[in-house]
PDB file of C-alpha atoms and ligand atoms in Angstrom:
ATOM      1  CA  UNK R 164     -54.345 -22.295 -26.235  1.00  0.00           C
ATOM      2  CA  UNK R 165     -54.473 -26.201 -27.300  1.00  0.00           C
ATOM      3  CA  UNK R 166     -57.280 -27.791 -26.657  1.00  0.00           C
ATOM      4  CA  UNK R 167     -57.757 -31.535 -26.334  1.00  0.00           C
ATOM      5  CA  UNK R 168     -60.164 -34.109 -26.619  1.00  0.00           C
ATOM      6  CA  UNK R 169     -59.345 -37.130 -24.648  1.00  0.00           C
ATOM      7  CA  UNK R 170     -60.970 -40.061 -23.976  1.00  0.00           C
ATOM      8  CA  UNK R 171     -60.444 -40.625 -20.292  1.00  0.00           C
ATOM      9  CA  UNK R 172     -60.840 -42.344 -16.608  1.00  0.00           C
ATOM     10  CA  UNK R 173     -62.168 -39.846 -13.846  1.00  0.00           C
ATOM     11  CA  UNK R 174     -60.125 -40.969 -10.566  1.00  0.00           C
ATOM     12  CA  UNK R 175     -61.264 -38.064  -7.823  1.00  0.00           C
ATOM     13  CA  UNK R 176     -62.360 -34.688  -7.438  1.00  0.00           C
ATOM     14  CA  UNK R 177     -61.911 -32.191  -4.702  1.00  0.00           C
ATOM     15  CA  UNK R 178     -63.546 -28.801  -3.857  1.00  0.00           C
ATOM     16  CA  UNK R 179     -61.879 -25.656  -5.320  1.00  0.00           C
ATOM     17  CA  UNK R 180     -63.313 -22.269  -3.752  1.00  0.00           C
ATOM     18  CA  UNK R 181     -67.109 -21.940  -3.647  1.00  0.00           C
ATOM     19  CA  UNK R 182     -68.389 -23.832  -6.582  1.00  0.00           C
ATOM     20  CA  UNK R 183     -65.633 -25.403  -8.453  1.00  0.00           C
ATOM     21  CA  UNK R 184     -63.708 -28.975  -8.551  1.00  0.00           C
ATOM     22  CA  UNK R 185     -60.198 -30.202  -9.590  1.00  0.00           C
ATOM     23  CA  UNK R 186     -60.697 -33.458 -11.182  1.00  0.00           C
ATOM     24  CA  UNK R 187     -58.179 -35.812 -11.468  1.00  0.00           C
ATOM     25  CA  UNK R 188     -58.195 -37.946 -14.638  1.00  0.00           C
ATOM     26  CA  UNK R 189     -56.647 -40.275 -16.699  1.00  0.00           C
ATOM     27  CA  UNK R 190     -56.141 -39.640 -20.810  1.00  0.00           C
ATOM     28  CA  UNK R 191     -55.311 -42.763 -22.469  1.00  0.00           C
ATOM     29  CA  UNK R 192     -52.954 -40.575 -25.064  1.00  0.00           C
ATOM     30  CA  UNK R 193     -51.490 -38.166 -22.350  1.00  0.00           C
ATOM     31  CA  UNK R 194     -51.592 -39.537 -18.859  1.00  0.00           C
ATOM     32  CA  UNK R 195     -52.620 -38.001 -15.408  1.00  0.00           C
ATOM     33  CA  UNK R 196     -54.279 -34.455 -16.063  1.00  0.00           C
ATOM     34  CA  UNK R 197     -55.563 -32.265 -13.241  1.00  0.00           C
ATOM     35  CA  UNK R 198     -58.139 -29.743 -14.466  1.00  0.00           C
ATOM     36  CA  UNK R 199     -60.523 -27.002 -12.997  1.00  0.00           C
ATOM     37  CA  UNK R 200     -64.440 -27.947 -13.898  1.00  0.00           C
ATOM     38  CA  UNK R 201     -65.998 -24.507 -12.932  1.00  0.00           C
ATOM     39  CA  UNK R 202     -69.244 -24.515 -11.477  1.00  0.00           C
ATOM     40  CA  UNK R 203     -69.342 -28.233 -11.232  1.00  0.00           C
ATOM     41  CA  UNK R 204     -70.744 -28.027  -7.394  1.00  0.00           C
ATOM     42  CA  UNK R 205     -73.594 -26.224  -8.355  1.00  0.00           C
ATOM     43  CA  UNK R 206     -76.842 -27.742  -8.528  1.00  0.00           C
ATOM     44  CA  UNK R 207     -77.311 -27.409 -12.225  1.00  0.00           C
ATOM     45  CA  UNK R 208     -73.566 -27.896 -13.213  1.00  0.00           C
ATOM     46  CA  UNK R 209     -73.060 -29.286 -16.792  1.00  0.00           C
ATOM     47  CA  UNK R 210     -70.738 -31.646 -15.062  1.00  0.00           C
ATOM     48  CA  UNK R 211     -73.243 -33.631 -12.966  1.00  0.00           C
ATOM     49  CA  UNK R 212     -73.350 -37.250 -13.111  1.00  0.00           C
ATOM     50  CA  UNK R 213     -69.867 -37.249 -14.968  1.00  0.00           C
ATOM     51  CA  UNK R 214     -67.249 -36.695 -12.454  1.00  0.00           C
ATOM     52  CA  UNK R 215     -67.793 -40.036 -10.071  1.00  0.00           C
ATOM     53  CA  UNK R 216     -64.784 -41.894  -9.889  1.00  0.00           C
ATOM     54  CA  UNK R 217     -64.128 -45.123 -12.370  1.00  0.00           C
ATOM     55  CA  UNK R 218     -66.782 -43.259 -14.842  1.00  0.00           C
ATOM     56  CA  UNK R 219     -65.758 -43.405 -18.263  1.00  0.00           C
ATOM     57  CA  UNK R 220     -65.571 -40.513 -20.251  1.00  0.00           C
ATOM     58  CA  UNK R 221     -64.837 -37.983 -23.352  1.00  0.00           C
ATOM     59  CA  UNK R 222     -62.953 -34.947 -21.992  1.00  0.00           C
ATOM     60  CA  UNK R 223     -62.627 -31.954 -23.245  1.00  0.00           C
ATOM     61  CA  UNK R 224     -59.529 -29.660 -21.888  1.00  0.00           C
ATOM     62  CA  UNK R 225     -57.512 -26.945 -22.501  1.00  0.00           C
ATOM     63  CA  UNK R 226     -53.830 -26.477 -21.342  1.00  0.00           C
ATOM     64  CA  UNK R 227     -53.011 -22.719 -20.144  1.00  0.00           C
ATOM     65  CA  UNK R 228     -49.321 -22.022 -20.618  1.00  0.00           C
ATOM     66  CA  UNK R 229     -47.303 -21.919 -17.305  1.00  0.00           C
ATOM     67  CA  UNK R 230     -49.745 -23.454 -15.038  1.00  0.00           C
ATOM     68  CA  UNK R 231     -50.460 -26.808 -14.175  1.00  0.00           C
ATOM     69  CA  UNK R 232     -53.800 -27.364 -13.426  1.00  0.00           C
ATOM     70  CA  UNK R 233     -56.149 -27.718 -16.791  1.00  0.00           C
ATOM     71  CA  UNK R 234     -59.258 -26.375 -17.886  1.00  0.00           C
ATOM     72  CA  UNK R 235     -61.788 -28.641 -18.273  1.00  0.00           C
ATOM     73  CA  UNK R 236     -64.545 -27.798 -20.980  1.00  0.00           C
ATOM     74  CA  UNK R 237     -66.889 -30.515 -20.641  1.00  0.00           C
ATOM     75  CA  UNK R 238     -66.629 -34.524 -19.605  1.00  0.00           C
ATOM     76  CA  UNK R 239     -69.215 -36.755 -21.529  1.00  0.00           C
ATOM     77  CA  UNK R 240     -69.893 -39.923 -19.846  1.00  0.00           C
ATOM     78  CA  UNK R 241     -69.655 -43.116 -21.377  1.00  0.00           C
ATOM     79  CA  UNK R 242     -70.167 -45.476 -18.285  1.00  0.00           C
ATOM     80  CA  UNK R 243     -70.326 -45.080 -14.894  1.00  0.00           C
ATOM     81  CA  UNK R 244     -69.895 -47.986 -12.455  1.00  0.00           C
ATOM     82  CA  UNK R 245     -70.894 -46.160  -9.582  1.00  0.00           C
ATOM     83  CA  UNK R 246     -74.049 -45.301 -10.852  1.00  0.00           C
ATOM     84  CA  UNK R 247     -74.792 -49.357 -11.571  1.00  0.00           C
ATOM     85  CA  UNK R 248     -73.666 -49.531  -8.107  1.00  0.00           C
ATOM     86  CA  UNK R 249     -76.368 -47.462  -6.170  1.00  0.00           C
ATOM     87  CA  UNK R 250     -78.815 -50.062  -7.828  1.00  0.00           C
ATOM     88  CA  UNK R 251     -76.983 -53.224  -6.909  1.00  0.00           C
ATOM     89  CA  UNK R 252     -77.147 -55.447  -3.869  1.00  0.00           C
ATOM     90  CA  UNK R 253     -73.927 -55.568  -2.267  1.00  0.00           C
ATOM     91  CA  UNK R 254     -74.216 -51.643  -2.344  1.00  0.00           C
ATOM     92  CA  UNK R 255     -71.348 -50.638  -0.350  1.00  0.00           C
ATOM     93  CA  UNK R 256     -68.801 -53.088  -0.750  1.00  0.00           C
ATOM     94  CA  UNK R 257     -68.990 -52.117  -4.540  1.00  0.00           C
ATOM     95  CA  UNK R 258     -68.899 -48.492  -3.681  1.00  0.00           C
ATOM     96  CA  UNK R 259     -66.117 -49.340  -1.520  1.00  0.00           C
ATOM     97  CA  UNK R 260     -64.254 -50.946  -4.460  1.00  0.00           C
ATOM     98  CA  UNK R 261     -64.561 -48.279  -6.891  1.00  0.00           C
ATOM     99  CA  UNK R 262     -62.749 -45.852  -4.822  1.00  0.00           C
ATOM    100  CA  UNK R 263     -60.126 -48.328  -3.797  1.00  0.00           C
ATOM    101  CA  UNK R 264     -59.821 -49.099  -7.902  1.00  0.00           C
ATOM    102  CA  UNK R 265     -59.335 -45.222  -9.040  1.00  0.00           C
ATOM    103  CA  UNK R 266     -57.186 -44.605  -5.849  1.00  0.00           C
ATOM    104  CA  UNK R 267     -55.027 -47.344  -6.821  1.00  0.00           C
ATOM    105  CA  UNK R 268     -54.832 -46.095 -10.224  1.00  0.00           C
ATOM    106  CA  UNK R 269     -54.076 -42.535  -9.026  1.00  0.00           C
ATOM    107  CA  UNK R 270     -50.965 -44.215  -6.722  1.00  0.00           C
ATOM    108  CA  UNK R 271     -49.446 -45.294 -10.060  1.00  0.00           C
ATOM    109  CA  UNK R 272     -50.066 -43.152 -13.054  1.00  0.00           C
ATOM    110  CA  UNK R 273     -47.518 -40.527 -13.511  1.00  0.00           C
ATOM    111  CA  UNK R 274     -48.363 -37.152 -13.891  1.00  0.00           C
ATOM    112  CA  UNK R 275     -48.266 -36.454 -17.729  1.00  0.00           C
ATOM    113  CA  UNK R 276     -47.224 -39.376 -18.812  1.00  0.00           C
ATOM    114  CA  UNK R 277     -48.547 -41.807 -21.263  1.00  0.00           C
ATOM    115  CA  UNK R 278     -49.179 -45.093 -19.993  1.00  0.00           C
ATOM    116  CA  UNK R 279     -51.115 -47.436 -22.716  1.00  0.00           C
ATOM    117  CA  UNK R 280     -51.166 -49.945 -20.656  1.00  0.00           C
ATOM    118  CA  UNK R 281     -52.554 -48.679 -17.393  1.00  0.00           C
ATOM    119  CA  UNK R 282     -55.282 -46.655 -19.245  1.00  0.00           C
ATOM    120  CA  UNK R 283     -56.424 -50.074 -21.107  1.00  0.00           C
ATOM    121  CA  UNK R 284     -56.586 -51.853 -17.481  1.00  0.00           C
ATOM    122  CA  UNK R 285     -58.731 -49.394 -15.561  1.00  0.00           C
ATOM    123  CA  UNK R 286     -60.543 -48.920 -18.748  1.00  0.00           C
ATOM    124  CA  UNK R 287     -61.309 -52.349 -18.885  1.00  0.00           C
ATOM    125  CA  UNK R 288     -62.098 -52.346 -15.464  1.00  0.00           C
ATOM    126  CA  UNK R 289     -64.233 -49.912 -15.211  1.00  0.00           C
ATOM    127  CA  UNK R 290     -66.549 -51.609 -17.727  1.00  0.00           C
ATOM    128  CA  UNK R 291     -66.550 -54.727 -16.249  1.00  0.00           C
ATOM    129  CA  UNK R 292     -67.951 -52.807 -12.989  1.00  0.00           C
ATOM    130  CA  UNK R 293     -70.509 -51.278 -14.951  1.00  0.00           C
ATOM    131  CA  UNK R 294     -71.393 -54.886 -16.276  1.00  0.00           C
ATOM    132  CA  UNK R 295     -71.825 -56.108 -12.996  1.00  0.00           C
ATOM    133  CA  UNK R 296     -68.924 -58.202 -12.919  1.00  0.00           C
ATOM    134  CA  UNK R 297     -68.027 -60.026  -9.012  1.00  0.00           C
ATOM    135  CA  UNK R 298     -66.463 -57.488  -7.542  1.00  0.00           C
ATOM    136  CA  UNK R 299     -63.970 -58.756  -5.293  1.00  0.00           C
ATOM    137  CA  UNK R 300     -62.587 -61.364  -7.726  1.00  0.00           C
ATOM    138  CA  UNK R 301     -62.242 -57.965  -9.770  1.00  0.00           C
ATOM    139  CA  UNK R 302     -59.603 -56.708  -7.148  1.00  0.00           C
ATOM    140  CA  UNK R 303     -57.990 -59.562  -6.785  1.00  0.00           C
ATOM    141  CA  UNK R 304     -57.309 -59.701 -10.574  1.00  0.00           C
ATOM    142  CA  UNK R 305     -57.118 -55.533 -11.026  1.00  0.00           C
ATOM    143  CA  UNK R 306     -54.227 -56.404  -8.010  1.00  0.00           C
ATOM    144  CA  UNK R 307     -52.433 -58.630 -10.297  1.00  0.00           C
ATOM    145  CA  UNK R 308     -52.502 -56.811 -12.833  1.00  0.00           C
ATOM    146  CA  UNK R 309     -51.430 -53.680 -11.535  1.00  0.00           C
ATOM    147  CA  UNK R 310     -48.571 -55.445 -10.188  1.00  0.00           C
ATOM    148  CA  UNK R 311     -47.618 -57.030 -12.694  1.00  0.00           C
ATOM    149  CA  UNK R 312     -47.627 -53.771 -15.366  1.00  0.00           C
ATOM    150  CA  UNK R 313     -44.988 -52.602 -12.816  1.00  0.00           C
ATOM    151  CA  UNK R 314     -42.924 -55.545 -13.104  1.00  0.00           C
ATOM    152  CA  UNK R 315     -42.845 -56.390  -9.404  1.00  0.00           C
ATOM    153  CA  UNK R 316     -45.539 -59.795  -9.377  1.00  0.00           C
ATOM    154  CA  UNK R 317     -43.370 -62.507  -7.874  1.00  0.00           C
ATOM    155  CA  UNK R 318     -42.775 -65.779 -10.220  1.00  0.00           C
ATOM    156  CA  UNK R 319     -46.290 -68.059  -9.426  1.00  0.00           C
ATOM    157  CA  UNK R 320     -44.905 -70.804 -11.752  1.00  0.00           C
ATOM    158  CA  UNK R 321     -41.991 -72.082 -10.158  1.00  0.00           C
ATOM    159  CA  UNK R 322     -40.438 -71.751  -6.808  1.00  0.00           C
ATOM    160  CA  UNK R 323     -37.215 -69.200  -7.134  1.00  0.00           C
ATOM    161  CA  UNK R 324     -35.265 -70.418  -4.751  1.00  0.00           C
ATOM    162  CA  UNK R 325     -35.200 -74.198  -6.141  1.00  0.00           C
ATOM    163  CA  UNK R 326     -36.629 -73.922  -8.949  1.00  0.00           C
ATOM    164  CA  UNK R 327     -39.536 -76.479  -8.876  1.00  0.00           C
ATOM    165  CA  UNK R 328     -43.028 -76.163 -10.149  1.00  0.00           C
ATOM    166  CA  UNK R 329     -45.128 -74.993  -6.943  1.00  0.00           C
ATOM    167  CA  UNK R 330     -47.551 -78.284  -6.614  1.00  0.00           C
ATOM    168  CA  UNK R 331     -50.393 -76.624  -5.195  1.00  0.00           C
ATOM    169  CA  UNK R 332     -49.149 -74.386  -2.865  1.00  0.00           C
ATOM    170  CA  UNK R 333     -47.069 -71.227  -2.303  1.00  0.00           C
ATOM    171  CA  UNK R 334     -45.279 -69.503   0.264  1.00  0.00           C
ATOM    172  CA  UNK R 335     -44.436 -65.806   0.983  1.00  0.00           C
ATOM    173  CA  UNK R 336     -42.618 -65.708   3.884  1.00  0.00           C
ATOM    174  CA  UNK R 337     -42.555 -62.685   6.414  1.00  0.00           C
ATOM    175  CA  UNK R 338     -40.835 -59.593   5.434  1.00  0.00           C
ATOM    176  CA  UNK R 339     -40.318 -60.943   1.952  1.00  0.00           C
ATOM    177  CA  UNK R 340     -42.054 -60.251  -0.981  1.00  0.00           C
ATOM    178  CA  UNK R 341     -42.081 -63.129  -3.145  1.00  0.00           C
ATOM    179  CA  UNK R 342     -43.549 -67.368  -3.317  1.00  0.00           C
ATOM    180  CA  UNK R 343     -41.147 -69.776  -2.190  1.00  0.00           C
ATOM    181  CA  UNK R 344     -42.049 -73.698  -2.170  1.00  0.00           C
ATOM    182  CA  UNK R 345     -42.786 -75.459   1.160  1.00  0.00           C
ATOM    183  CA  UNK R 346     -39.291 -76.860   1.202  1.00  0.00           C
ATOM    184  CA  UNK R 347     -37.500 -73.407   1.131  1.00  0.00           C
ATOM    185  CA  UNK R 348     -39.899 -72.149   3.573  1.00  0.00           C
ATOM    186  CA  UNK R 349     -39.521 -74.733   6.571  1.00  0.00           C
ATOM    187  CA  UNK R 350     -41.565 -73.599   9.170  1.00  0.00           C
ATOM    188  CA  UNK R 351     -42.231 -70.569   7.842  1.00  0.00           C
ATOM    189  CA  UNK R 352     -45.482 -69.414   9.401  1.00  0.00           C
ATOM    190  CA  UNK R 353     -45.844 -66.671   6.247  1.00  0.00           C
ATOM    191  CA  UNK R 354     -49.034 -65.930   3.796  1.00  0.00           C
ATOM    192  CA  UNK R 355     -49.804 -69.017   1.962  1.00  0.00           C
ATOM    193  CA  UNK R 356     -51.549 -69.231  -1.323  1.00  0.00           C
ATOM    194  CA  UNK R 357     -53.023 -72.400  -2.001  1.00  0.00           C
ATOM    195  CA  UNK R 358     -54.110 -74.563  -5.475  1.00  0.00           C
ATOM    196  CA  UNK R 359     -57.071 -72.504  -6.424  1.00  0.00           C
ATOM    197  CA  UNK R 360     -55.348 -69.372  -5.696  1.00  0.00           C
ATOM    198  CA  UNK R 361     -51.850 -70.553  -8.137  1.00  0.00           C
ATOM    199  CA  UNK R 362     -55.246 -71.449 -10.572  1.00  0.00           C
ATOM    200  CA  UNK R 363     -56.764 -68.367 -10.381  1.00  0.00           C
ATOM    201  CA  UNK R 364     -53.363 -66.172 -11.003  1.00  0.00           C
ATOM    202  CA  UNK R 365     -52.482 -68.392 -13.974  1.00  0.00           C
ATOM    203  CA  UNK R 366     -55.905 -67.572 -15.537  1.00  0.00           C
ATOM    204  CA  UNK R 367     -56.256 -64.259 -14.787  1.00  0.00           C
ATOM    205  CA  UNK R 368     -52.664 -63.496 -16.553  1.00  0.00           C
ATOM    206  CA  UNK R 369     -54.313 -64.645 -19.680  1.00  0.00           C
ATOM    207  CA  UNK R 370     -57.991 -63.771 -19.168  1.00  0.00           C
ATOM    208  CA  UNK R 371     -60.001 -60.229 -19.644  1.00  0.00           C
ATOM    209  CA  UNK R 372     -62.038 -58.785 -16.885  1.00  0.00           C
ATOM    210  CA  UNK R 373     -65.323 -59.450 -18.701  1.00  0.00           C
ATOM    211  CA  UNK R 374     -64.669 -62.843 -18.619  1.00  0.00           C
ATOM    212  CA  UNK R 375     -64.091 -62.841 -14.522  1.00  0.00           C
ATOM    213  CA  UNK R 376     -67.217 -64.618 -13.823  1.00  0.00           C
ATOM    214  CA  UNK R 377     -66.588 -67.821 -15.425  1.00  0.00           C
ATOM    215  CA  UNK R 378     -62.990 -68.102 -13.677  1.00  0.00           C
ATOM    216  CA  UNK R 379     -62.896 -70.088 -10.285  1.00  0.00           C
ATOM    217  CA  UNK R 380     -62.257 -68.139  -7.228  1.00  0.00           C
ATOM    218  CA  UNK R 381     -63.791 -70.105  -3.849  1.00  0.00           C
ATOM    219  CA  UNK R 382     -63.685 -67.437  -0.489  1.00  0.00           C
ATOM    220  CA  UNK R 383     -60.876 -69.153   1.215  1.00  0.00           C
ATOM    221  CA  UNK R 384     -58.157 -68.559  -1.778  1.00  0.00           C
ATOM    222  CA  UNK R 385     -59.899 -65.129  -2.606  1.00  0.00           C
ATOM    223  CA  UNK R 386     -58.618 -64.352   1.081  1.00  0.00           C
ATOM    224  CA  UNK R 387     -55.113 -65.594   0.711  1.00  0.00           C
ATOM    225  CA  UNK R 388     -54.805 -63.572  -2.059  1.00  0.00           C
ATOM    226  CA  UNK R 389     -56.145 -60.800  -0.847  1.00  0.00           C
ATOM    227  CA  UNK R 390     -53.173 -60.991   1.971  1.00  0.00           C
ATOM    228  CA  UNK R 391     -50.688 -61.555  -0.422  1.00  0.00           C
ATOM    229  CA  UNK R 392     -51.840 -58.671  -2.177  1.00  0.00           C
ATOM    230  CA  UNK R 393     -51.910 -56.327   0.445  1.00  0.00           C
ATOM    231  CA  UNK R 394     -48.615 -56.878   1.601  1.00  0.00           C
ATOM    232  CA  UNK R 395     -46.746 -56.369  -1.892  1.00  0.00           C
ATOM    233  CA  UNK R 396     -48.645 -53.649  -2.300  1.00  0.00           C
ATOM    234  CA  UNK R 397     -47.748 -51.876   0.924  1.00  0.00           C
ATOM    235  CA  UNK R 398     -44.409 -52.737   0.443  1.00  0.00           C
ATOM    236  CA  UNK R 399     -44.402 -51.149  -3.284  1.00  0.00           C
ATOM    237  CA  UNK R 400     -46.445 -47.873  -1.965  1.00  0.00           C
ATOM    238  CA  UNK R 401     -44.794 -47.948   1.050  1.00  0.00           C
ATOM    239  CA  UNK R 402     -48.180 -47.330   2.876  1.00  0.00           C
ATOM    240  CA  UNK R 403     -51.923 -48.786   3.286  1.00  0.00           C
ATOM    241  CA  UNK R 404     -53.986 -47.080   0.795  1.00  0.00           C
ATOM    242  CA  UNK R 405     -57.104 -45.425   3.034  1.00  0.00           C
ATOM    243  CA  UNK R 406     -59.840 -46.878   0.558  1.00  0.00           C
ATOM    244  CA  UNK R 407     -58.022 -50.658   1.015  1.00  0.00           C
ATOM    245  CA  UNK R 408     -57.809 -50.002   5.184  1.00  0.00           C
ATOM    246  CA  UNK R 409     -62.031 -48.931   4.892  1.00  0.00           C
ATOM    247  CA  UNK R 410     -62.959 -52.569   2.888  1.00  0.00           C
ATOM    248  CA  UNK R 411     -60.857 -54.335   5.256  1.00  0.00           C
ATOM    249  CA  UNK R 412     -62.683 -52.994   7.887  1.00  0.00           C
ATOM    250  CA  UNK R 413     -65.917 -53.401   6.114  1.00  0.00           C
ATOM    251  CA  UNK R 414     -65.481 -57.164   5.778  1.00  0.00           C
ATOM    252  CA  UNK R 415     -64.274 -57.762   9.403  1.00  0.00           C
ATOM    253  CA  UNK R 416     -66.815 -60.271  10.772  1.00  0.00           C
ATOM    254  CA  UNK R 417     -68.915 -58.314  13.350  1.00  0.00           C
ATOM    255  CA  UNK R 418     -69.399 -58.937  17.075  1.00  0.00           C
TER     256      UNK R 418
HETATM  257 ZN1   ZN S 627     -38.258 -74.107  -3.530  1.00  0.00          ZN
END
């Protein structure tokens, strides 16, 4: 039986039988693993305090010819965001965010399959959650990002359809899934993205999530991105992830 040693991003777990869990994780060398930790409900489990989703870790696993599911020898953490988060302020809303970051991952890493690139990202994600790092701005940029790995981030330089430089604003207009300037959207009454918004997207595409504090996000064009994000994101999942739907409804002004 090979065994591996990975070092790995713990997404979610769920209950197996009576005092097991299948934890779903991403290897940086062989992608999206599902793997039995047994005995990892009880109270004294080896596994406790490892297994929270966004939690950095070494993995240990074995493969068992002929089935899918893993064995998982022991996970050593490295860092563990939600952990930082119990102590924090903003409490939920960062607890919130950590699920909607390792469900988004789970959405797009292939099952066995390498994906350098996607590892680095939550990777460097998760760390900058464990640093304490603003954590919406972080979803706006982890947003981008993902996006843009796939290839499917619409053009935030210059307007497609005429080709000028946007000058400080940005259209997406219903049912399409891509920025248009004002004068190819006449009327349009779609998701706008404004000047600080165009900023922010130009400096995240060249900036590292540990430096997210000292780039310029103001709450207005943290919103309109957070629209614009959500709908080419449905569109590319083809459905409203249940961890995004809970922090919408989490920052809905109350009565
Ligand atoms: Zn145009």
């Amino acid at each position: 039986m090979p065994v591996y040693k990975a070092e790995a991003l713990i997404l979610r777990t769920y209950k197996l039988g009576e005092a097991d869990r299948i934890v779903v994780f991403l290897t940086r060398d062989r992608g999206k693993k599902r793997g039995v930790a047994k005995g990892a409900r009880r109270q004294r489990s080896r596994f406790i305090g490892g297994l929270e989703p966004m939690t950095r870790a070494g993995v240990q696993y074995y493969e068992r010819e002929q089935r899918e599911l893993v064995r998982i020898n022991f996970v050593e953490p490295v860092s563990c965001p939600m952990a930082m988060a119990f102590g924090g302020e903003h409490r939920d809303l960062a607890l919130g965010h950590i699920g909607y970051f390792a469900e988004l991952i789970d959405e797009w890493a292939p099952e066995s399959h390498a994906d350098e690139r996607l590892y680095r990202l939550g990777a460097t994600v998760a760390d900058a959650l464990a640093a304490g790092a603003p954590v919406e701005r972080l979803a706006r940029y982890f947003e981008y990002w993902i996006l843009r790995l796939q290839g499917v981030y619409p053009a935030v330089t210059a307007c497609p359809g005429c080709g000028a430089a946007f000058d400080g604003l940005a259209v997406m207009p219903p049912r399409e899934h891509l920025f248009v300037c004002r004068r190819c959207a006449p009327g349009s009454n779609g998701t706008t993205i404004g000047r600080e918004a165009l900023r922010f997207l130009k400096a995240a595409g060249a900036a590292r999530p540990d430096g997210l504090a000292s780039l310029v996000l103001p709450a207005a064009a943290e919103r309109e991105l957070e629209t614009a994000h959500r709908r080419l994101l449905n569109l590319h999942l083809e459905k409203e992830l249940k961890s995004a739907r809970v922090l919408r409804e989490m920052r809905r002004p109350g009565p």
